[in-house]
Short mmCIF file of C-alpha atoms in Angstrom, two decimals:
data_model
loop_
_atom_site.label_atom_id
_atom_site.label_comp_id
_atom_site.label_asym_id
_atom_site.label_seq_id
_atom_site.Cartn_x
_atom_site.Cartn_y
_atom_site.Cartn_z
CA UNK A 1 -39.41 49.27 -84.42
CA UNK A 2 -39.37 52.61 -82.66
CA UNK A 3 -41.19 51.13 -79.70
CA UNK A 4 -38.62 48.29 -79.51
CA UNK A 5 -35.77 50.80 -79.49
CA UNK A 6 -37.40 52.73 -76.66
CA UNK A 7 -37.85 49.54 -74.66
CA UNK A 8 -34.20 48.56 -75.34
CA UNK A 9 -32.99 51.98 -74.28
CA UNK A 10 -35.02 51.72 -71.08
CA UNK A 11 -33.54 48.29 -70.29
CA UNK A 12 -29.99 49.56 -70.88
CA UNK A 13 -30.64 52.59 -68.69
CA UNK A 14 -32.03 50.44 -65.89
CA UNK A 15 -29.05 48.11 -66.17
CA UNK A 16 -26.74 51.09 -65.95
CA UNK A 17 -28.49 52.35 -62.85
CA UNK A 18 -28.24 48.91 -61.27
CA UNK A 19 -24.51 48.78 -62.04
CA UNK A 20 -24.02 52.24 -60.56
CA UNK A 21 -25.90 51.22 -57.43
CA UNK A 22 -23.76 48.07 -57.14
CA UNK A 23 -20.56 50.05 -57.62
CA UNK A 24 -21.71 52.52 -55.02
CA UNK A 25 -22.22 49.75 -52.49
CA UNK A 26 -19.18 49.66 -50.16
CA UNK A 27 -16.99 46.79 -51.28
CA UNK A 28 -19.53 45.73 -53.93
CA UNK A 29 -16.92 45.58 -56.66
CA UNK A 30 -14.07 44.22 -54.55
CA UNK A 31 -13.88 40.44 -54.09
CA UNK A 32 -13.60 39.38 -50.48
CA UNK A 33 -14.72 42.72 -49.04
CA UNK A 34 -18.05 43.59 -47.43
CA UNK A 35 -19.07 46.37 -45.09
CA UNK A 36 -18.09 44.18 -42.15
CA UNK A 37 -15.50 41.65 -43.35
CA UNK A 38 -12.31 41.13 -45.34
CA UNK A 39 -11.79 37.55 -46.50
CA UNK A 40 -8.26 36.13 -46.70
CA UNK A 41 -6.66 32.70 -47.03
CA UNK A 42 -3.15 31.31 -47.33
CA UNK A 43 -0.97 28.76 -49.11
CA UNK A 44 1.48 26.69 -47.06
CA UNK A 45 3.57 23.58 -47.48
CA UNK A 46 1.71 21.62 -44.83
CA UNK A 47 2.94 18.25 -46.05
CA UNK A 48 5.80 17.13 -48.29
CA UNK A 49 7.72 14.02 -49.27
CA UNK A 50 10.75 15.24 -47.32
CA UNK A 51 8.74 15.91 -44.17
CA UNK A 52 9.27 19.67 -44.42
CA UNK A 53 6.22 21.56 -43.20
CA UNK A 54 5.24 25.19 -42.67
CA UNK A 55 1.79 24.36 -41.28
CA UNK A 56 2.38 26.29 -38.05
CA UNK A 57 2.23 29.56 -40.02
CA UNK A 58 -1.55 29.10 -40.04
CA UNK A 59 -1.63 29.25 -36.23
CA UNK A 60 0.46 32.42 -36.21
CA UNK A 61 -1.70 34.21 -38.78
CA UNK A 62 -4.93 33.16 -37.09
CA UNK A 63 -3.63 34.39 -33.72
CA UNK A 64 -2.86 37.84 -35.12
CA UNK A 65 -6.17 38.06 -36.98
CA UNK A 66 -8.14 37.06 -33.88
CA UNK A 67 -6.54 39.85 -31.85
CA UNK A 68 -7.46 42.34 -34.58
CA UNK A 69 -11.04 41.04 -34.64
CA UNK A 70 -11.34 41.22 -30.86
CA UNK A 71 -10.39 44.89 -31.12
CA UNK A 72 -13.22 45.52 -33.59
CA UNK A 73 -11.40 44.73 -36.83
CA UNK A 74 -9.84 47.20 -39.23
CA UNK A 75 -12.04 50.20 -40.07
CA UNK A 76 -15.01 48.20 -38.80
CA UNK A 77 -14.22 45.13 -40.90
CA UNK A 78 -13.24 41.86 -39.23
CA UNK A 79 -10.88 39.41 -40.88
CA UNK A 80 -12.61 36.31 -42.22
CA UNK A 81 -9.75 33.80 -42.38
CA UNK A 82 -10.67 30.76 -44.50
CA UNK A 83 -7.49 28.90 -43.56
CA UNK A 84 -4.59 27.76 -45.71
CA UNK A 85 -4.27 25.43 -48.69
CA UNK A 86 -1.51 22.80 -48.85
CA UNK A 87 0.76 22.91 -51.91
CA UNK A 88 2.76 19.79 -50.80
CA UNK A 89 5.91 21.64 -51.97
CA UNK A 90 4.68 21.33 -55.57
CA UNK A 91 4.68 24.48 -57.72
CA UNK A 92 1.71 23.39 -59.84
CA UNK A 93 -0.37 22.66 -56.74
CA UNK A 94 0.58 26.07 -55.35
CA UNK A 95 -0.69 27.70 -58.54
CA UNK A 96 -3.94 25.71 -58.32
CA UNK A 97 -4.33 26.67 -54.65
CA UNK A 98 -3.91 30.38 -55.42
CA UNK A 99 -6.51 30.15 -58.20
CA UNK A 100 -8.95 28.32 -55.92
CA UNK A 101 -8.64 30.94 -53.22
CA UNK A 102 -9.14 33.83 -55.65
CA UNK A 103 -11.68 32.39 -58.08
CA UNK A 104 -13.74 30.08 -55.88
CA UNK A 105 -13.27 31.30 -52.32
CA UNK A 106 -13.22 34.95 -53.45
CA UNK A 107 -10.51 36.07 -51.05
CA UNK A 108 -9.30 39.67 -51.07
CA UNK A 109 -5.66 38.74 -50.42
CA UNK A 110 -3.49 35.70 -49.69
CA UNK A 111 -2.11 35.65 -46.13
CA UNK A 112 0.09 33.85 -45.25
CA UNK A 113 1.99 32.41 -48.21
CA UNK A 114 4.82 30.28 -46.84
CA UNK A 115 5.85 27.69 -49.44
CA UNK A 116 9.42 27.46 -50.83
CA UNK A 117 8.23 26.28 -54.26
CA UNK A 118 5.12 28.47 -54.45
CA UNK A 119 3.85 28.47 -58.02
CA UNK A 120 1.03 31.02 -57.87
CA UNK A 121 3.09 34.21 -58.17
CA UNK A 122 2.47 34.85 -61.87
CA UNK A 123 -1.29 34.38 -61.51
CA UNK A 124 -1.52 36.69 -58.48
CA UNK A 125 0.57 39.36 -60.18
CA UNK A 126 -1.60 39.21 -63.31
CA UNK A 127 -4.79 39.43 -61.25
CA UNK A 128 -3.50 42.20 -58.99
CA UNK A 129 -4.10 40.13 -55.84
CA UNK A 130 -1.88 41.06 -52.83
CA UNK A 131 -0.03 38.23 -51.06
CA UNK A 132 2.01 38.28 -47.87
CA UNK A 133 4.47 35.78 -46.40
CA UNK A 134 8.10 34.65 -46.37
CA UNK A 135 9.86 35.69 -49.57
CA UNK A 136 12.28 32.76 -49.72
CA UNK A 137 12.32 32.45 -53.52
CA UNK A 138 12.86 34.68 -56.56
CA UNK A 139 9.14 34.50 -57.42
CA UNK A 140 8.55 37.14 -54.73
CA UNK A 141 11.08 39.61 -56.07
CA UNK A 142 10.34 42.37 -58.53
CA UNK A 143 6.56 42.11 -58.11
CA UNK A 144 4.06 44.77 -57.09
CA UNK A 145 1.72 42.33 -55.34
CA UNK A 146 4.03 40.09 -53.29
CA UNK A 147 5.01 41.45 -49.87
CA UNK A 148 7.62 39.37 -48.05
CA UNK A 149 7.62 40.08 -44.33
CA UNK A 150 11.38 40.54 -44.54
CA UNK A 151 11.65 41.71 -48.13
CA UNK A 152 13.10 39.87 -51.12
CA UNK A 153 15.69 37.28 -50.11
CA UNK A 154 16.85 36.59 -53.67
CA UNK A 155 18.05 39.99 -54.92
CA UNK A 156 19.48 40.34 -58.41
CA UNK A 157 23.11 41.44 -58.88
CA UNK A 158 23.38 45.13 -58.15
CA UNK A 159 20.37 45.17 -55.81
CA UNK A 160 20.81 45.43 -52.05
CA UNK A 161 21.96 42.27 -50.24
CA UNK A 162 21.88 41.75 -46.46
CA UNK A 163 24.83 42.29 -44.13
CA UNK A 164 23.02 41.67 -40.84
CA UNK A 165 24.16 38.06 -40.32
CA UNK A 166 27.84 38.93 -40.67
CA UNK A 167 27.53 42.11 -38.61
CA UNK A 168 25.61 40.42 -35.81
CA UNK A 169 28.21 37.65 -35.67
CA UNK A 170 31.06 40.17 -35.62
CA UNK A 171 29.41 41.94 -32.71
CA UNK A 172 28.91 38.65 -30.88
CA UNK A 173 32.53 37.58 -31.36
CA UNK A 174 34.04 40.93 -30.43
CA UNK A 175 34.96 41.90 -33.98
CA UNK A 176 35.75 40.28 -37.32
CA UNK A 177 39.41 41.30 -37.67
CA UNK A 178 41.58 38.33 -38.64
CA UNK A 179 38.66 35.88 -38.47
CA UNK A 180 37.77 33.48 -41.28
CA UNK A 181 34.53 31.92 -42.49
CA UNK A 182 33.68 28.86 -44.58
CA UNK A 183 30.22 28.50 -46.16
CA UNK A 184 28.77 25.06 -46.95
CA UNK A 185 25.68 24.73 -49.16
CA UNK A 186 24.00 21.96 -51.12
CA UNK A 187 23.73 21.81 -54.91
CA UNK A 188 20.10 23.06 -54.97
CA UNK A 189 19.60 26.44 -56.65
CA UNK A 190 18.16 28.04 -53.52
CA UNK A 191 20.97 26.79 -51.30
CA UNK A 192 23.67 27.93 -53.74
CA UNK A 193 22.07 31.35 -54.06
CA UNK A 194 21.90 31.63 -50.27
CA UNK A 195 25.57 30.71 -50.07
CA UNK A 196 26.38 33.61 -52.37
CA UNK A 197 24.46 36.22 -50.39
CA UNK A 198 25.54 34.93 -46.96
CA UNK A 199 29.20 34.81 -48.02
CA UNK A 200 28.98 38.45 -49.04
CA UNK A 201 27.26 39.29 -45.74
CA UNK A 202 30.24 38.00 -43.76
CA UNK A 203 32.74 39.64 -46.10
CA UNK A 204 30.93 42.97 -45.78
CA UNK A 205 31.27 42.64 -42.00
CA UNK A 206 35.05 42.18 -42.30
CA UNK A 207 35.45 38.39 -42.19
CA UNK A 208 37.73 36.67 -44.70
CA UNK A 209 36.02 34.01 -46.81
CA UNK A 210 38.20 30.89 -47.13
CA UNK A 211 35.70 28.57 -48.78
CA UNK A 212 32.30 28.27 -50.44
CA UNK A 213 31.40 24.66 -51.23
CA UNK A 214 28.14 23.89 -53.08
CA UNK A 215 28.95 20.29 -54.05
CA UNK A 216 26.82 18.66 -51.33
CA UNK A 217 23.86 16.75 -52.88
CA UNK A 218 20.61 18.30 -51.69
CA UNK A 219 18.42 15.22 -52.08
CA UNK A 220 19.67 13.41 -48.97
CA UNK A 221 22.56 13.59 -46.46
CA UNK A 222 25.70 11.84 -47.74
CA UNK A 223 26.73 8.46 -46.38
CA UNK A 224 30.24 9.80 -45.82
CA UNK A 225 30.84 13.34 -44.52
CA UNK A 226 34.62 12.98 -44.49
CA UNK A 227 35.33 14.64 -47.88
CA UNK A 228 33.39 17.73 -46.85
CA UNK A 229 34.91 17.84 -43.37
CA UNK A 230 38.45 17.50 -44.78
CA UNK A 231 37.92 20.53 -47.02
CA UNK A 232 36.59 22.58 -44.13
CA UNK A 233 39.30 21.56 -41.65
CA UNK A 234 42.10 22.60 -44.06
CA UNK A 235 40.42 25.60 -45.71
CA UNK A 236 42.36 28.30 -43.84
CA UNK A 237 45.84 27.61 -45.13
CA UNK A 238 45.76 24.05 -43.83
CA UNK A 239 43.91 24.98 -40.63
CA UNK A 240 40.17 25.11 -39.81
CA UNK A 241 38.20 28.39 -40.18
CA UNK A 242 36.89 30.37 -37.25
CA UNK A 243 33.27 30.05 -38.43
CA UNK A 244 31.41 27.45 -40.48
CA UNK A 245 28.08 28.62 -41.89
CA UNK A 246 25.69 25.95 -43.17
CA UNK A 247 23.12 26.96 -45.79
CA UNK A 248 21.49 23.54 -46.01
CA UNK A 249 17.74 22.88 -45.78
CA UNK A 250 17.14 20.33 -43.07
CA UNK A 251 18.12 19.40 -39.54
CA UNK A 252 19.35 15.95 -40.65
CA UNK A 253 21.98 17.58 -42.87
CA UNK A 254 23.21 19.88 -40.13
CA UNK A 255 23.28 17.10 -37.53
CA UNK A 256 25.44 15.02 -39.86
CA UNK A 257 27.81 17.85 -40.76
CA UNK A 258 28.22 19.22 -37.24
CA UNK A 259 28.67 15.78 -35.68
CA UNK A 260 31.37 14.96 -38.22
CA UNK A 261 33.12 18.28 -37.65
CA UNK A 262 33.09 17.89 -33.88
CA UNK A 263 34.43 14.34 -34.22
CA UNK A 264 37.26 15.75 -36.35
CA UNK A 265 38.11 18.15 -33.54
CA UNK A 266 36.53 21.37 -34.81
CA UNK A 267 36.36 23.98 -32.02
CA UNK A 268 35.12 27.01 -33.94
CA UNK A 269 31.68 28.59 -34.36
CA UNK A 270 28.86 26.77 -36.18
CA UNK A 271 25.95 28.78 -37.56
CA UNK A 272 22.88 28.25 -39.77
CA UNK A 273 19.38 29.57 -40.41
CA UNK A 274 17.36 26.50 -39.45
CA UNK A 275 18.55 25.18 -36.08
CA UNK A 276 16.22 27.42 -34.07
CA UNK A 277 13.50 24.79 -33.82
CA UNK A 278 11.73 23.62 -30.66
CA UNK A 279 11.44 20.10 -32.13
CA UNK A 280 15.21 19.78 -31.82
CA UNK A 281 15.00 19.95 -28.03
CA UNK A 282 12.68 16.93 -27.95
CA UNK A 283 15.39 14.59 -29.23
CA UNK A 284 18.43 14.31 -26.96
CA UNK A 285 20.78 13.10 -29.69
CA UNK A 286 19.82 15.89 -32.06
CA UNK A 287 20.09 18.52 -29.33
CA UNK A 288 23.54 17.23 -28.42
CA UNK A 289 24.70 17.36 -32.05
CA UNK A 290 23.52 20.96 -32.32
CA UNK A 291 24.82 22.07 -28.90
CA UNK A 292 26.59 25.40 -29.23
CA UNK A 293 25.22 26.15 -32.70
CA UNK A 294 24.22 29.76 -33.37
CA UNK A 295 21.04 30.04 -35.41
CA UNK A 296 20.05 33.17 -37.32
CA UNK A 297 16.27 33.75 -37.34
CA UNK A 298 14.80 36.74 -39.16
CA UNK A 299 12.52 37.66 -36.27
CA UNK A 300 12.93 38.44 -32.58
CA UNK A 301 13.43 35.16 -30.66
CA UNK A 302 10.66 33.79 -28.44
CA UNK A 303 13.07 33.91 -25.48
CA UNK A 304 13.23 37.70 -25.80
CA UNK A 305 11.79 39.99 -23.13
CA UNK A 306 10.45 42.41 -25.78
CA UNK A 307 6.77 43.34 -25.19
CA UNK A 308 5.98 42.47 -28.82
CA UNK A 309 7.00 38.87 -28.14
CA UNK A 310 4.95 38.74 -24.96
CA UNK A 311 1.97 39.91 -27.03
CA UNK A 312 2.62 37.23 -29.67
CA UNK A 313 2.70 34.52 -27.02
CA UNK A 314 -0.53 35.80 -25.50
CA UNK A 315 -2.25 35.87 -28.89
CA UNK A 316 -1.14 32.35 -29.76
CA UNK A 317 -2.23 30.95 -26.41
CA UNK A 318 -5.77 32.24 -26.98
CA UNK A 319 -6.26 30.44 -30.31
CA UNK A 320 -4.03 27.39 -29.77
CA UNK A 321 -3.40 26.72 -26.06
CA UNK A 322 -0.13 24.91 -25.50
CA UNK A 323 1.03 25.30 -29.09
CA UNK A 324 4.77 24.98 -29.67
CA UNK A 325 6.31 28.26 -30.79
CA UNK A 326 8.12 27.70 -34.08
CA UNK A 327 9.82 29.72 -36.77
CA UNK A 328 6.93 29.06 -39.16
CA UNK A 329 4.41 30.25 -36.58
CA UNK A 330 6.32 33.51 -36.20
CA UNK A 331 6.44 34.01 -39.97
CA UNK A 332 2.67 33.58 -40.23
CA UNK A 333 2.12 35.99 -37.35
CA UNK A 334 4.35 38.77 -38.66
CA UNK A 335 3.07 38.41 -42.22
CA UNK A 336 -0.46 38.90 -40.91
CA UNK A 337 0.69 41.85 -38.81
CA UNK A 338 2.13 43.65 -41.86
CA UNK A 339 -1.04 42.98 -43.86
CA UNK A 340 -3.19 44.44 -41.07
CA UNK A 341 -0.97 47.53 -40.86
CA UNK A 342 -1.26 48.06 -44.62
CA UNK A 343 -5.02 47.54 -44.40
CA UNK A 344 -5.28 50.14 -41.65
CA UNK A 345 -3.31 52.72 -43.61
CA UNK A 346 -5.36 52.16 -46.76
CA UNK A 347 -8.51 53.39 -45.06
CA UNK A 348 -12.21 52.57 -45.09
CA UNK A 349 -12.58 52.76 -48.89
CA UNK A 350 -10.90 49.45 -49.62
CA UNK A 351 -10.00 47.92 -52.97
CA UNK A 352 -7.05 45.80 -54.02
CA UNK A 353 -5.62 48.62 -56.11
CA UNK A 354 -5.86 51.03 -53.18
CA UNK A 355 -4.13 48.55 -50.87
CA UNK A 356 -1.38 48.05 -53.46
CA UNK A 357 -1.06 51.81 -53.86
CA UNK A 358 -0.56 52.09 -50.09
CA UNK A 359 1.94 49.23 -49.98
CA UNK A 360 3.95 50.48 -52.93
CA UNK A 361 3.79 54.15 -52.06
CA UNK A 362 6.72 54.68 -49.68
CA UNK A 363 5.29 52.24 -47.12
CA UNK A 364 7.47 51.92 -44.03
CA UNK A 365 6.75 49.98 -40.86
CA UNK A 366 8.99 49.10 -37.91
CA UNK A 367 8.30 46.52 -35.22
CA UNK A 368 10.72 44.94 -32.75
CA UNK A 369 9.25 41.56 -33.65
CA UNK A 370 10.64 41.47 -37.19
CA UNK A 371 12.63 44.68 -37.65
CA UNK A 372 11.46 46.96 -40.42
CA UNK A 373 9.94 46.80 -43.87
CA UNK A 374 10.12 49.46 -46.58
CA UNK A 375 8.22 49.16 -49.83
CA UNK A 376 8.62 49.39 -52.78
CA UNK A 377 12.38 49.05 -52.03
CA UNK A 378 11.96 45.69 -50.33
CA UNK A 379 10.32 44.16 -53.39
CA UNK A 380 13.90 43.94 -54.68
CA UNK A 381 16.05 43.40 -51.59
CA UNK A 382 15.88 42.00 -48.03
CA UNK A 383 14.89 44.18 -45.10
CA UNK A 384 18.39 43.78 -43.61
CA UNK A 385 17.26 42.60 -40.16
CA UNK A 386 17.91 39.51 -38.06
CA UNK A 387 18.79 38.03 -34.67
CA UNK A 388 21.08 35.32 -33.31
CA UNK A 389 20.10 32.47 -30.98
CA UNK A 390 22.48 29.99 -29.33
CA UNK A 391 21.61 26.46 -28.23
CA UNK A 392 23.38 26.02 -24.92
CA UNK A 393 22.81 23.47 -22.19
CA UNK A 394 19.80 22.07 -24.03
CA UNK A 395 18.01 25.43 -24.16
CA UNK A 396 17.90 28.39 -26.53
CA UNK A 397 19.33 31.71 -25.46
CA UNK A 398 19.16 35.08 -27.20
CA UNK A 399 22.68 35.76 -28.42
CA UNK A 400 21.78 39.00 -30.22
CA UNK A 401 18.34 40.61 -30.41
CA UNK A 402 16.79 41.77 -33.65
CA UNK A 403 18.79 44.50 -35.32
CA UNK A 404 18.79 46.03 -38.81
CA UNK A 405 21.83 46.91 -40.92
CA UNK A 406 22.26 48.63 -44.27
CA UNK A 407 22.38 46.37 -47.31
CA UNK A 408 25.20 46.45 -49.87
CA UNK A 409 24.90 45.87 -53.64
CA UNK A 410 25.04 42.17 -54.49
CA UNK A 411 28.14 41.39 -56.51
#
């Protein structure tokens, strides 16, 4: 019996030594990390029933990672990008994709995550896995692991809400004094929430809100736009407003609304967040319907002369020659850029907890490409930055370059 105990004690001791040696191995206890690599993968909505796709974000992320690798990586580790899973705009599939990447592919972090109905947030938060992308939904907000490249876009009442769109428009129009705005959304929860925050953005900039209509069905464009147009055209005491802002997901919706408004004689300003899309220029009828529209991207436009945009174009051309520059591509690129910056600041001794400690420990980063990000504050509110682009003469022009403004508490 005594001999058996001695043997057992020896086995336990040897096992302990082996565990200590494994723990002492750089990255040995951190999934996705070796002495020479950091493995990452993303989740995108590559395909969907509606045709909506964020697949280009994969090109943007890969372009930024390849530049980092060409420069020797981060602290001697190159980024091993396994590509992006497709959630097909289904929350359950997004959850399954996140679990596959973490449990089977053993990634260190998820980059980029660009899926409006992403369902993997709870799993990633429970597992302490960092994820970076476009924080379009409330699942990003209030976490310690989710890092939206432009903060949390669905702040809770009392948290900071953006004013940049209203302020940029006021600057473009020579002031907001005496000017009115009407906001049209669909009946989807995301669209209605966006209508609330955007309305406040314009009010904070001094515009007078004369209407916020969320009765438009979000499933498909209506057969008859007249009821919506009539409300808009008489919203300012029987007259049309100076600005109509559309918070509707989809070019088809905006083409229908804007065409109907122009037919009714509307001469004011039309603005939305989605009409900055190179695909629009390929269809003459669509481009004509959106002529004069001012889009509001949350990154510096590709038409900008900023050196950061020249670098982005150069990076993309190396990995995807001739690729069309899209909003989704930019989001993937800047999400990857923020991840790399956080990785650099964390240092050589890399674990998920140490990266999260860096990201949530008064992390601040400014770049002309996307503005600024400040964590942990921006887990709960947007970064307050954006630009304006105008479609004029069949081509996009920078109306206002990227600029950041202070947020105000959401009412």
